[in-house]
mmCIF file with all atom_site columns, C-alpha atoms and ligand atoms in Angstrom:
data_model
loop_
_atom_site.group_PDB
_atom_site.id
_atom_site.type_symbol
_atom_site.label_atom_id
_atom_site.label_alt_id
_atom_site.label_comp_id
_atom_site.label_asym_id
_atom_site.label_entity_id
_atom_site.label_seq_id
_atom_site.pdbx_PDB_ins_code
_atom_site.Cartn_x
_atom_site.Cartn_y
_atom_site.Cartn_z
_atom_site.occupancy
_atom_site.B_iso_or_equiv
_atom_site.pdbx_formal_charge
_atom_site.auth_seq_id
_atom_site.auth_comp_id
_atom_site.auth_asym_id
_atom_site.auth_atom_id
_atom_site.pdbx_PDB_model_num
ATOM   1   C  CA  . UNK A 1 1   ? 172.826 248.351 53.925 1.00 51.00 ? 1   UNK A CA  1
ATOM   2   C  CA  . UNK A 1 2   ? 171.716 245.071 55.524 1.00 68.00 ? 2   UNK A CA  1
ATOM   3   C  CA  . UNK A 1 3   ? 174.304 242.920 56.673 1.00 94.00 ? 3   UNK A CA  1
ATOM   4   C  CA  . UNK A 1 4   ? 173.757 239.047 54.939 1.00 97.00 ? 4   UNK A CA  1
ATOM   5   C  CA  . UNK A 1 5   ? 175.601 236.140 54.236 1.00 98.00 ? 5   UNK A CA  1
ATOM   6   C  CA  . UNK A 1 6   ? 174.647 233.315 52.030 1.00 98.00 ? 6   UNK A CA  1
ATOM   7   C  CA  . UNK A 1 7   ? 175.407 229.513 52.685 1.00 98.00 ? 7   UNK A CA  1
ATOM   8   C  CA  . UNK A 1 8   ? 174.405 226.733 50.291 1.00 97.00 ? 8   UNK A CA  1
ATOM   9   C  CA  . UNK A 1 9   ? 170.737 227.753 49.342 1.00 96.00 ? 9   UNK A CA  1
ATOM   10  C  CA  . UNK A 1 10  ? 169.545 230.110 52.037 1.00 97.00 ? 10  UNK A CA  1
ATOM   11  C  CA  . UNK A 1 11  ? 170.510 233.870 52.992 1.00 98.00 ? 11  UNK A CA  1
ATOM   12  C  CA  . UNK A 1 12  ? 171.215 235.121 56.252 1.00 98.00 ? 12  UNK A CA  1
ATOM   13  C  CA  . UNK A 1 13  ? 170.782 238.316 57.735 1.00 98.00 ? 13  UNK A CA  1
ATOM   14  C  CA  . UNK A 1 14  ? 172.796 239.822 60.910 1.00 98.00 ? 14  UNK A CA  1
ATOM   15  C  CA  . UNK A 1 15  ? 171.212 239.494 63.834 1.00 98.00 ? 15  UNK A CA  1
ATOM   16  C  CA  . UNK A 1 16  ? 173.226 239.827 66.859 1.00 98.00 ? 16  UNK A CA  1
ATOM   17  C  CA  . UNK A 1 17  ? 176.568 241.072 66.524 1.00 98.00 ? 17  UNK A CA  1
ATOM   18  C  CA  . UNK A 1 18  ? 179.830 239.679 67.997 1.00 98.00 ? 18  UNK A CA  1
ATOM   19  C  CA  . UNK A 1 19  ? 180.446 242.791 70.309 1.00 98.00 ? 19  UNK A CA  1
ATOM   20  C  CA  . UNK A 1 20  ? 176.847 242.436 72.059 1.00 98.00 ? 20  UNK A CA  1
ATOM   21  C  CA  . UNK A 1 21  ? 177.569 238.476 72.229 1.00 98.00 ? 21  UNK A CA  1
ATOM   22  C  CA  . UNK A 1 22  ? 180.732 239.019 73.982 1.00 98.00 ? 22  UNK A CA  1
ATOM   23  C  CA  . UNK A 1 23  ? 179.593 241.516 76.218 1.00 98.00 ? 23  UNK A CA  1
ATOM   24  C  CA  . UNK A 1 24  ? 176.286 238.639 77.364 1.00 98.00 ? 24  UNK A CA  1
ATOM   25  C  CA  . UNK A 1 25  ? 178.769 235.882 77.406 1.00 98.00 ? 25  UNK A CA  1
ATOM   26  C  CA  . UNK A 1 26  ? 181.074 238.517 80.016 1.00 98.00 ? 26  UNK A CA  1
ATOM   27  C  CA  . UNK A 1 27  ? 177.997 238.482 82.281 1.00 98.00 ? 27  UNK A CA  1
ATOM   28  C  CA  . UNK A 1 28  ? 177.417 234.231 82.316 1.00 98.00 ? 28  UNK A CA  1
ATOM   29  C  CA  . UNK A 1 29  ? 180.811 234.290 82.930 1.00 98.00 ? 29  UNK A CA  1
ATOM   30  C  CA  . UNK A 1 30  ? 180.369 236.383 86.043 1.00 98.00 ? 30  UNK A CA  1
ATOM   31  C  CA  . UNK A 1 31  ? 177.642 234.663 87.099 1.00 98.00 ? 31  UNK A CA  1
ATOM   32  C  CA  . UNK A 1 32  ? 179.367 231.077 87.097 1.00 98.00 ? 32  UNK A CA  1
ATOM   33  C  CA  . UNK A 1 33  ? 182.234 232.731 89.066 1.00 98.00 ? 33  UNK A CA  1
ATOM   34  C  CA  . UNK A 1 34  ? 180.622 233.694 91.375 1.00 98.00 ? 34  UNK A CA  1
ATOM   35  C  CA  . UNK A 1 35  ? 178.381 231.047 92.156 1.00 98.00 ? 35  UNK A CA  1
ATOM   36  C  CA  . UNK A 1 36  ? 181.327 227.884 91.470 1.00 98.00 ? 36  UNK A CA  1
ATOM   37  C  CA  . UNK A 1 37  ? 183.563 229.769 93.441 1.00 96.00 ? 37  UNK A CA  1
ATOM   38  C  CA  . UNK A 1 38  ? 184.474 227.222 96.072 1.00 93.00 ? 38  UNK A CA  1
ATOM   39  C  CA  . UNK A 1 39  ? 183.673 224.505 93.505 1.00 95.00 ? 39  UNK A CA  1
ATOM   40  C  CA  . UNK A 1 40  ? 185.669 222.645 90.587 1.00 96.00 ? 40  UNK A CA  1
ATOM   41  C  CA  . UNK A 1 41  ? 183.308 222.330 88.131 1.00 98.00 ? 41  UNK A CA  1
ATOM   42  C  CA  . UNK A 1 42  ? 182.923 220.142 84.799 1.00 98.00 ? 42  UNK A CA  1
ATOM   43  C  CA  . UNK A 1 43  ? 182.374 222.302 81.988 1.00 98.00 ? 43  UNK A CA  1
ATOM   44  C  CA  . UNK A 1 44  ? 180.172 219.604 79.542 1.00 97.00 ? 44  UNK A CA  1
ATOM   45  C  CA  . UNK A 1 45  ? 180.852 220.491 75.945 1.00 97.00 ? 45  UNK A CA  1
ATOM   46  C  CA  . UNK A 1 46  ? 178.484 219.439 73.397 1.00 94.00 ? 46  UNK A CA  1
ATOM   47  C  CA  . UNK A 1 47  ? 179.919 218.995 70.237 1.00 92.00 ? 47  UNK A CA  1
ATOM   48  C  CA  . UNK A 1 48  ? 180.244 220.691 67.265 1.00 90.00 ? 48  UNK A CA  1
ATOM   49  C  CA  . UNK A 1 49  ? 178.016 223.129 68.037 1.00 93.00 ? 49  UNK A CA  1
ATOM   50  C  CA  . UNK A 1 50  ? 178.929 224.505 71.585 1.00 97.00 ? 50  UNK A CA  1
ATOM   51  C  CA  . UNK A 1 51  ? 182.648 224.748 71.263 1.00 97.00 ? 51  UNK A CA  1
ATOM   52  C  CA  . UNK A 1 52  ? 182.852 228.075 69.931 1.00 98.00 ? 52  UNK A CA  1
ATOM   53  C  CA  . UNK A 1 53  ? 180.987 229.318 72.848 1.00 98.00 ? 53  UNK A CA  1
ATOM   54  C  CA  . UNK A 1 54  ? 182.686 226.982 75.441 1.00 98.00 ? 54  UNK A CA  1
ATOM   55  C  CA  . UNK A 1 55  ? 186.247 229.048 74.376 1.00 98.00 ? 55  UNK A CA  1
ATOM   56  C  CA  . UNK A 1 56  ? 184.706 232.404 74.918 1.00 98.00 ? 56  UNK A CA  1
ATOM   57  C  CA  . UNK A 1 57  ? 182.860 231.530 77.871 1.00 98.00 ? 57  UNK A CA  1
ATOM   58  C  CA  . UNK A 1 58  ? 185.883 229.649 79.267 1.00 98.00 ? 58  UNK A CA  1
ATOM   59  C  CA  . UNK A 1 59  ? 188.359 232.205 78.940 1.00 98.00 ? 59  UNK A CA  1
ATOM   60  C  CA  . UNK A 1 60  ? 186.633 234.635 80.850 1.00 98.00 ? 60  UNK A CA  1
ATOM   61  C  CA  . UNK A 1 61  ? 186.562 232.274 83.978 1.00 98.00 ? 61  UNK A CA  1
ATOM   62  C  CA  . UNK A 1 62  ? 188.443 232.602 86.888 1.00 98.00 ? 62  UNK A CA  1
ATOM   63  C  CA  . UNK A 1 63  ? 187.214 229.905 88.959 1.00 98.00 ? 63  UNK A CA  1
ATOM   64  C  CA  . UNK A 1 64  ? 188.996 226.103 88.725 1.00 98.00 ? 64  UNK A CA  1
ATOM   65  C  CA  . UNK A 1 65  ? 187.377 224.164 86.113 1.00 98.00 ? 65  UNK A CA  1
ATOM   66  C  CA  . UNK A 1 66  ? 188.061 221.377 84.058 1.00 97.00 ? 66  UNK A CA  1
ATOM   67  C  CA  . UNK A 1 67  ? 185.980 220.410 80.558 1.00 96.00 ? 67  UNK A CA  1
ATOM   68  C  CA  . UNK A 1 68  ? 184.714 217.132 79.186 1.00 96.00 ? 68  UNK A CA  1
ATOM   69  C  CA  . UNK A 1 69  ? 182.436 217.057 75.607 1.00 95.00 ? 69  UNK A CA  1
ATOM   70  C  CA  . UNK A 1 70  ? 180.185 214.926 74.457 1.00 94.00 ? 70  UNK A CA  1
ATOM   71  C  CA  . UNK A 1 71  ? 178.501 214.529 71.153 1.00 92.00 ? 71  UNK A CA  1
ATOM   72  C  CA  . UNK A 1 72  ? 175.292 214.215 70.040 1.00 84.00 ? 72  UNK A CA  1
ATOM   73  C  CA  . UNK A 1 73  ? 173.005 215.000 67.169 1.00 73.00 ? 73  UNK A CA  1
ATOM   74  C  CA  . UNK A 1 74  ? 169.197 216.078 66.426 1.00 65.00 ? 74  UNK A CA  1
ATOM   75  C  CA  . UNK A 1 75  ? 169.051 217.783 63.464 1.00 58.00 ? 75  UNK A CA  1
ATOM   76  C  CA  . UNK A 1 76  ? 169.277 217.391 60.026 1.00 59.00 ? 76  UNK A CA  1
ATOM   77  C  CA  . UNK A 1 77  ? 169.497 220.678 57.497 1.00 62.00 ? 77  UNK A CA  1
ATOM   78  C  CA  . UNK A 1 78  ? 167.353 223.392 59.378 1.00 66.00 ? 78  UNK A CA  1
ATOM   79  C  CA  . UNK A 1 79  ? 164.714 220.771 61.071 1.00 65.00 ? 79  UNK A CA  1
ATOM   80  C  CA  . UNK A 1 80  ? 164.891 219.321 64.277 1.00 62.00 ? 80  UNK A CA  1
ATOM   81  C  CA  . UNK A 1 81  ? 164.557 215.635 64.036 1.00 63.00 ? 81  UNK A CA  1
ATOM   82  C  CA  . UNK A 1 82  ? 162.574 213.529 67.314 1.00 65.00 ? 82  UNK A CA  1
ATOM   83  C  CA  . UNK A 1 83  ? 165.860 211.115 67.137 1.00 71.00 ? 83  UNK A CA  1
ATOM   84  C  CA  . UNK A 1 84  ? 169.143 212.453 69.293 1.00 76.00 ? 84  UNK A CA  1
ATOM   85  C  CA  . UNK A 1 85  ? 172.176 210.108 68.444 1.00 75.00 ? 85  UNK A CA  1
ATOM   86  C  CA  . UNK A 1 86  ? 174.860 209.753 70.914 1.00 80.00 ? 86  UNK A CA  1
ATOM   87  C  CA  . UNK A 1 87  ? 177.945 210.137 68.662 1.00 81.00 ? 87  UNK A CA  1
ATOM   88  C  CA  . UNK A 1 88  ? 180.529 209.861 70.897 1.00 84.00 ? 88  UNK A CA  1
ATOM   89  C  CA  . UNK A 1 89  ? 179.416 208.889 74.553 1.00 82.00 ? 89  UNK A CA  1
ATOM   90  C  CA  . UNK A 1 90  ? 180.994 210.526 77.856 1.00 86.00 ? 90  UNK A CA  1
ATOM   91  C  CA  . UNK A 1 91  ? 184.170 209.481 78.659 1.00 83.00 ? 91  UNK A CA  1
ATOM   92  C  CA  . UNK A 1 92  ? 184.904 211.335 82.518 1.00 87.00 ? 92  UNK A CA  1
ATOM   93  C  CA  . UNK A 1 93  ? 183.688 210.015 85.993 1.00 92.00 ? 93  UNK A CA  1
ATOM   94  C  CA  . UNK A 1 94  ? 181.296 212.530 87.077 1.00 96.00 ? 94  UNK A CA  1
ATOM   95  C  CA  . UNK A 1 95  ? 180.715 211.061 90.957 1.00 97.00 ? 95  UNK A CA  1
ATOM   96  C  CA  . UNK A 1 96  ? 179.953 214.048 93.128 1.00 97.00 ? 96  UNK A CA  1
ATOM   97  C  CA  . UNK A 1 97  ? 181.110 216.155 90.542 1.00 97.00 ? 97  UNK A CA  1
ATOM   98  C  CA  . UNK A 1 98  ? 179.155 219.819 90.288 1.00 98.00 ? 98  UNK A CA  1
ATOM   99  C  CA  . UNK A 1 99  ? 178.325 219.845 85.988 1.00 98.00 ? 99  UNK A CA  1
ATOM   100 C  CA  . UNK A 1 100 ? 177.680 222.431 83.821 1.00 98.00 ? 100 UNK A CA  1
ATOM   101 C  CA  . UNK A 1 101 ? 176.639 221.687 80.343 1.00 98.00 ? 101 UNK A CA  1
ATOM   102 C  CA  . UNK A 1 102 ? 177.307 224.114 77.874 1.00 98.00 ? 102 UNK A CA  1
ATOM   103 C  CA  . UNK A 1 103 ? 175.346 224.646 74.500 1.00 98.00 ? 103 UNK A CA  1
ATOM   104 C  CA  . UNK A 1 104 ? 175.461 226.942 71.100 1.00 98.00 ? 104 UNK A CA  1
ATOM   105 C  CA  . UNK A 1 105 ? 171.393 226.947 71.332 1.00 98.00 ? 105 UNK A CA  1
ATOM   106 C  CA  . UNK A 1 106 ? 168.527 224.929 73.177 1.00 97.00 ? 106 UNK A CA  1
ATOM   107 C  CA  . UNK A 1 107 ? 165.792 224.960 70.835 1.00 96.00 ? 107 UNK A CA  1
ATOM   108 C  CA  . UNK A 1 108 ? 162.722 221.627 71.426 1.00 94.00 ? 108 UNK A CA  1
ATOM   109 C  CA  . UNK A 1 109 ? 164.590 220.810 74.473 1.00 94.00 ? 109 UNK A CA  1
ATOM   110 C  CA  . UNK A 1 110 ? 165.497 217.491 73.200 1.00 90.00 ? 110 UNK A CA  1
ATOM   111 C  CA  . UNK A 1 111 ? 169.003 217.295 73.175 1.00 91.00 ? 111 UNK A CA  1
ATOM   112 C  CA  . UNK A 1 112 ? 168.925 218.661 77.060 1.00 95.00 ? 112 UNK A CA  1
ATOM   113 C  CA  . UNK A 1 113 ? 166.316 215.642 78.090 1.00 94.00 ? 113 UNK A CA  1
ATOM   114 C  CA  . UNK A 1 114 ? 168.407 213.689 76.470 1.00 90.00 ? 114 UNK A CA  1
ATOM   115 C  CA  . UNK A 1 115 ? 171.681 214.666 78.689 1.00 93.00 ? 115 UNK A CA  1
ATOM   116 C  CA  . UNK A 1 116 ? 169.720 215.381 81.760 1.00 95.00 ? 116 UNK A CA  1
ATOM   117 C  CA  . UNK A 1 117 ? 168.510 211.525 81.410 1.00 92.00 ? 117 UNK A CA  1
ATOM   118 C  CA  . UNK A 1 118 ? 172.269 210.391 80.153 1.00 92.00 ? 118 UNK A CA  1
ATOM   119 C  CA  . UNK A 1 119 ? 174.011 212.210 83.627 1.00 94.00 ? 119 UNK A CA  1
ATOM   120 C  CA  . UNK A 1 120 ? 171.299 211.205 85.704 1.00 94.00 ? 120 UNK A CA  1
ATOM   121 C  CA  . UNK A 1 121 ? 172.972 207.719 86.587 1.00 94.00 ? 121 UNK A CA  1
ATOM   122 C  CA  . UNK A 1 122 ? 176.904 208.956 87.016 1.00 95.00 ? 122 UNK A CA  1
ATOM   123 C  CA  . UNK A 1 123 ? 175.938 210.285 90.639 1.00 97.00 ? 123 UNK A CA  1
ATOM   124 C  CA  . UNK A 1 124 ? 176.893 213.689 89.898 1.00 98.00 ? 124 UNK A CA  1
ATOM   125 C  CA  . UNK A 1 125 ? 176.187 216.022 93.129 1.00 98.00 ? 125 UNK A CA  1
ATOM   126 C  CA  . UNK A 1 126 ? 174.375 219.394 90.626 1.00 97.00 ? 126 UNK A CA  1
ATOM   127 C  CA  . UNK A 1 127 ? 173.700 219.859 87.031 1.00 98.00 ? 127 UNK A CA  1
ATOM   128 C  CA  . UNK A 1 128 ? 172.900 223.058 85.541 1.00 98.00 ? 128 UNK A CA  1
ATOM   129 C  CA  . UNK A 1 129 ? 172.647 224.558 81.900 1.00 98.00 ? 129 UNK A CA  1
ATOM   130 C  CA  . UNK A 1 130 ? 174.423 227.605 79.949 1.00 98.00 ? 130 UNK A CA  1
ATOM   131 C  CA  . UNK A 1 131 ? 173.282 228.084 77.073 1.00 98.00 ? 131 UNK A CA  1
ATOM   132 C  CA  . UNK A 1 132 ? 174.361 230.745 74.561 1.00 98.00 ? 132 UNK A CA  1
ATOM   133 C  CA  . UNK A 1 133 ? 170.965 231.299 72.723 1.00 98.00 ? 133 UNK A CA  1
ATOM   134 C  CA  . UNK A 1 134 ? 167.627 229.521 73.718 1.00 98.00 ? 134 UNK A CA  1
ATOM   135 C  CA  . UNK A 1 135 ? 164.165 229.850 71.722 1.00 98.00 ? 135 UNK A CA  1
ATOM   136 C  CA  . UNK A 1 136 ? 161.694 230.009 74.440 1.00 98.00 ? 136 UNK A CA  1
ATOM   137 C  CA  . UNK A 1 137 ? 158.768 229.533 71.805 1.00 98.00 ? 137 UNK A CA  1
ATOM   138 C  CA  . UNK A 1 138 ? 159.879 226.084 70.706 1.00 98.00 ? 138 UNK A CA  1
ATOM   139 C  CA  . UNK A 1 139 ? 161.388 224.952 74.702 1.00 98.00 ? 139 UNK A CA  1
ATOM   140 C  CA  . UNK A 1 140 ? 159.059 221.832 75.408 1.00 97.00 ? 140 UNK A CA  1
ATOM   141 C  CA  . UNK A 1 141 ? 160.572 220.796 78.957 1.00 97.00 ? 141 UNK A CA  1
ATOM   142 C  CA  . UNK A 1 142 ? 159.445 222.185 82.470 1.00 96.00 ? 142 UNK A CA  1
ATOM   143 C  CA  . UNK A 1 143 ? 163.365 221.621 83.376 1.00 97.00 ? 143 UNK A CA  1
ATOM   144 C  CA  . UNK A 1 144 ? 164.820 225.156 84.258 1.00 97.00 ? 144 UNK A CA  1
ATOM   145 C  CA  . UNK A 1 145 ? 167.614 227.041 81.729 1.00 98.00 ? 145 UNK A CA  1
ATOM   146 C  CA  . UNK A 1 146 ? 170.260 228.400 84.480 1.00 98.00 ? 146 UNK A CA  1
ATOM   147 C  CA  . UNK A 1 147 ? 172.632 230.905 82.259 1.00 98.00 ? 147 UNK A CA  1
ATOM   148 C  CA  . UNK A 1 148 ? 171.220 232.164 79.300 1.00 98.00 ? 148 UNK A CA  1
ATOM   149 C  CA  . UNK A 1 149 ? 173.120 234.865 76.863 1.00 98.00 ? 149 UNK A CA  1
ATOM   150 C  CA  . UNK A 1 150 ? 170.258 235.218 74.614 1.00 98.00 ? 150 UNK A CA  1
ATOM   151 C  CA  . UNK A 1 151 ? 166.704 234.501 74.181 1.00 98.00 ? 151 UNK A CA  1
ATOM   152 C  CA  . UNK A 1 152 ? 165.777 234.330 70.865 1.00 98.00 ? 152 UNK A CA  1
ATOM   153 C  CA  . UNK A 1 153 ? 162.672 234.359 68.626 1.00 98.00 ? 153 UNK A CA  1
ATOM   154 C  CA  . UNK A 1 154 ? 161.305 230.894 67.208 1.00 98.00 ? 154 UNK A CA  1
ATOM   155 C  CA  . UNK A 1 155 ? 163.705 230.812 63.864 1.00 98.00 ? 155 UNK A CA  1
ATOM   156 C  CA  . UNK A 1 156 ? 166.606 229.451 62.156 1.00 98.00 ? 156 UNK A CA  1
ATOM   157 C  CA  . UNK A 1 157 ? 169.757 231.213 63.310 1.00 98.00 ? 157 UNK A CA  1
ATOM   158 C  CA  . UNK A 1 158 ? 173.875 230.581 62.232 1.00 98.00 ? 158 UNK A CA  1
ATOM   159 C  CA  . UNK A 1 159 ? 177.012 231.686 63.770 1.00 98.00 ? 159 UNK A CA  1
ATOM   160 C  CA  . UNK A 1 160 ? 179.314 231.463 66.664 1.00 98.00 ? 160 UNK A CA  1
ATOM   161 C  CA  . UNK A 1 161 ? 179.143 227.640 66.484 1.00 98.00 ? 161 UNK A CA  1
ATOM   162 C  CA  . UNK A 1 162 ? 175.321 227.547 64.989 1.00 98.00 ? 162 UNK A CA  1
ATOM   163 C  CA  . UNK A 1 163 ? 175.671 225.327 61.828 1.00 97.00 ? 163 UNK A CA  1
ATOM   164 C  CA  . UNK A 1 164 ? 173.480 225.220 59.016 1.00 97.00 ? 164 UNK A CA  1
ATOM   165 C  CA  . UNK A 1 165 ? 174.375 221.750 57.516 1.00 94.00 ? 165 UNK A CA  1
ATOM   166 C  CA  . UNK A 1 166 ? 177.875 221.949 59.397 1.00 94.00 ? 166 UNK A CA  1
ATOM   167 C  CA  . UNK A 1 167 ? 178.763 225.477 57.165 1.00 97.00 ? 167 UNK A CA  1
ATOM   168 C  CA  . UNK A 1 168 ? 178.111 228.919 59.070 1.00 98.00 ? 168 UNK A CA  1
ATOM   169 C  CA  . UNK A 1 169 ? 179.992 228.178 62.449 1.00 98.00 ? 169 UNK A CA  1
ATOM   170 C  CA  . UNK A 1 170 ? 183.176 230.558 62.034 1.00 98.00 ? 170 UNK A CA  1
ATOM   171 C  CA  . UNK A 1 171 ? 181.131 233.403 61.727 1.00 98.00 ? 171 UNK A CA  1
ATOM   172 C  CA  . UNK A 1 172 ? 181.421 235.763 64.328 1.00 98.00 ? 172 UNK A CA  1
ATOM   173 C  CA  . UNK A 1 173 ? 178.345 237.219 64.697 1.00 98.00 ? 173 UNK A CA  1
ATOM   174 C  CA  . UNK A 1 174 ? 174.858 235.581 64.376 1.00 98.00 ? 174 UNK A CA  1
ATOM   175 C  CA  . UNK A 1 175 ? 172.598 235.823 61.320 1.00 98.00 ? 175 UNK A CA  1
ATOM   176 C  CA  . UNK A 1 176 ? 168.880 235.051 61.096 1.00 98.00 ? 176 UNK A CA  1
ATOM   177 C  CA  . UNK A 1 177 ? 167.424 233.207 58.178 1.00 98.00 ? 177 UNK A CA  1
ATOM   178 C  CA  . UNK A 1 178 ? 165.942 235.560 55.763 1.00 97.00 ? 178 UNK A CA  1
ATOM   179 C  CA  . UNK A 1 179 ? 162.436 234.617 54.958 1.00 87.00 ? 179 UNK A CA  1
ATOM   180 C  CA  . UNK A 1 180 ? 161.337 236.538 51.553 1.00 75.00 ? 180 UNK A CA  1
HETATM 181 P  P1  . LIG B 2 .   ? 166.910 220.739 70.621 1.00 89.30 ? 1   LIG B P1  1
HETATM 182 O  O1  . LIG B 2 .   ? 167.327 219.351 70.971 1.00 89.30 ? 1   LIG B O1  1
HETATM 183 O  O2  . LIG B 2 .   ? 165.638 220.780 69.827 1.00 89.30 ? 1   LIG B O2  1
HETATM 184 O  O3  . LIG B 2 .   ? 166.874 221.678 71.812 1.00 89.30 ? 1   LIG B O3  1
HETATM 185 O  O4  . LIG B 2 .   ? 167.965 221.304 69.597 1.00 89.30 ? 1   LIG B O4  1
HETATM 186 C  C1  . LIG B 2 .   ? 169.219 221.544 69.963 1.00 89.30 ? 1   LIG B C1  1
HETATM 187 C  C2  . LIG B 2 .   ? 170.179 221.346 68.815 1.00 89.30 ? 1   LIG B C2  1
HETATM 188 O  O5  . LIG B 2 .   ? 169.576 221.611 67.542 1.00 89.30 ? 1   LIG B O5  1
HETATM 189 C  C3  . LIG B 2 .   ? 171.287 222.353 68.959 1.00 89.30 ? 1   LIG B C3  1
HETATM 190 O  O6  . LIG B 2 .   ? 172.375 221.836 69.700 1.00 89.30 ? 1   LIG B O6  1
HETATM 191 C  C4  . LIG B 2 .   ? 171.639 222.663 67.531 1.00 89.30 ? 1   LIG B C4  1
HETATM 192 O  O7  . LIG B 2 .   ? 172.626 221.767 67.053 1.00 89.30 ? 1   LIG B O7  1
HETATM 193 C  C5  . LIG B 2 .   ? 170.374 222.455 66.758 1.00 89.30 ? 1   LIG B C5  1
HETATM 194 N  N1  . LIG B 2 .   ? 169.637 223.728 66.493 1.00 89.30 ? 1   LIG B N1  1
HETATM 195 C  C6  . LIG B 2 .   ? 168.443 224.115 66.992 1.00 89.30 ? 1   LIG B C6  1
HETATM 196 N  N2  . LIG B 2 .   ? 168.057 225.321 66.528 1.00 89.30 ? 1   LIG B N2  1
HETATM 197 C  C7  . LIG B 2 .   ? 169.041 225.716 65.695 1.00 89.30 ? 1   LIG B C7  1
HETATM 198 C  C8  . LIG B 2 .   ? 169.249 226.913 64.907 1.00 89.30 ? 1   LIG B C8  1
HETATM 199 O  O8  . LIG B 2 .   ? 168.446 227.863 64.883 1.00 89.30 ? 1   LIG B O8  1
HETATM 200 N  N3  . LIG B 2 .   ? 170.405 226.946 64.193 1.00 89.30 ? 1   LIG B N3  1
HETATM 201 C  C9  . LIG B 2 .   ? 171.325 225.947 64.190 1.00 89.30 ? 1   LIG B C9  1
HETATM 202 N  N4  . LIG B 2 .   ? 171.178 224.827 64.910 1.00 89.30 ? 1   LIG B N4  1
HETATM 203 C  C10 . LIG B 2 .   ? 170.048 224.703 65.655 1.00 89.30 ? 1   LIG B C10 1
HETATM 204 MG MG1 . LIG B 2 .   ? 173.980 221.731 65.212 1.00 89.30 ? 2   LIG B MG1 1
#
């Protein structure tokens, strides 16, 4: 039986479950505590989208930490749009301050341009990327993707924080849109 959800007009088929997502986010996890391990990074959530995997990837760190989000938005149903808005700006002093920005899903590349040139002027002292899914078909940038759960293939996905017109992000696994 195939696994499928339906939200609004479209249907949704399972793609990666929850277990295997926990088990990738366990490994960026490890990865980040080992390498920030004499740091005190700033975990840079991007809202909506990224908070569901900011929780799971922050409870499974060890290191010191603290977390700052941001808010921004590119798309518009299941199309990226060339416009990112800044809905609500950054609010922390990043001077000398290692960064980590975590995301649901780097797609274009956009929305990390965007932030890359938005942090440049704070004086931070590193920035690097986790991202919980990327699509390396549609990346645009020659800027480097640091932690990585999942690379996926070039289409519309929802779940764990992926939003298809704001509905689909409490689902625990991920789902694919079904193309009949
Ligand atoms: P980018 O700026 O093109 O990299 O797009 C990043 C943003 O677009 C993400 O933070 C998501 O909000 C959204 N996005 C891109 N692809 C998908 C998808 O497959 N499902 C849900 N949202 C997506
Ligand atoms: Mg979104």
């Amino acid at each position: 039986m195939m696994d499928s959800v339906t939200i609004l007009d479209k249907t949704f088929v399972k793609f990666i479950p929850g277990e295997e997502i926990d088990a990738a986010i366990q490994k960026v996890a490890d990865q980040i505590n080992e390498e920030y391990k004499n740091d005190d990074p700033v975990l840079l959530v991007t809202l909506n989208g990224a908070i569901v995997f900011a929780v799971d990837l922050l409870k499974r760190l060890t290191i010191q930490c603290r977390i700052s989000c941001v808010k921004l938005s590119s798309y518009s149903g299941t199309q990226s749009t060339n416009h990112v808005k800044n809905l609500i700006g950054l609010t922390e002093d990043l001077r000398g301050k290692r960064v980590i920005i975590l995301e649901d899903i780097i797609d274009t590349g956009r929305t990390y341009k965007h932030l890359v040139e938005m942090l440049e002027p704070t004086g931070l002292k590193d920035l690097r990327i986790a991202t919980m899914t990327y699509k390396p078909e549609a990346y645009m940038l020659d800027l480097p993707i640091h932690y990585c759960a999942f690379s996926i293939p070039n289409k519309f996905v929802v779940g764990r924080g992926l939003d298809y017109d704001g509905y689909g992000r409490n689902l625990p696994d991920i789902y694919q849109l079904k193309i009949d």
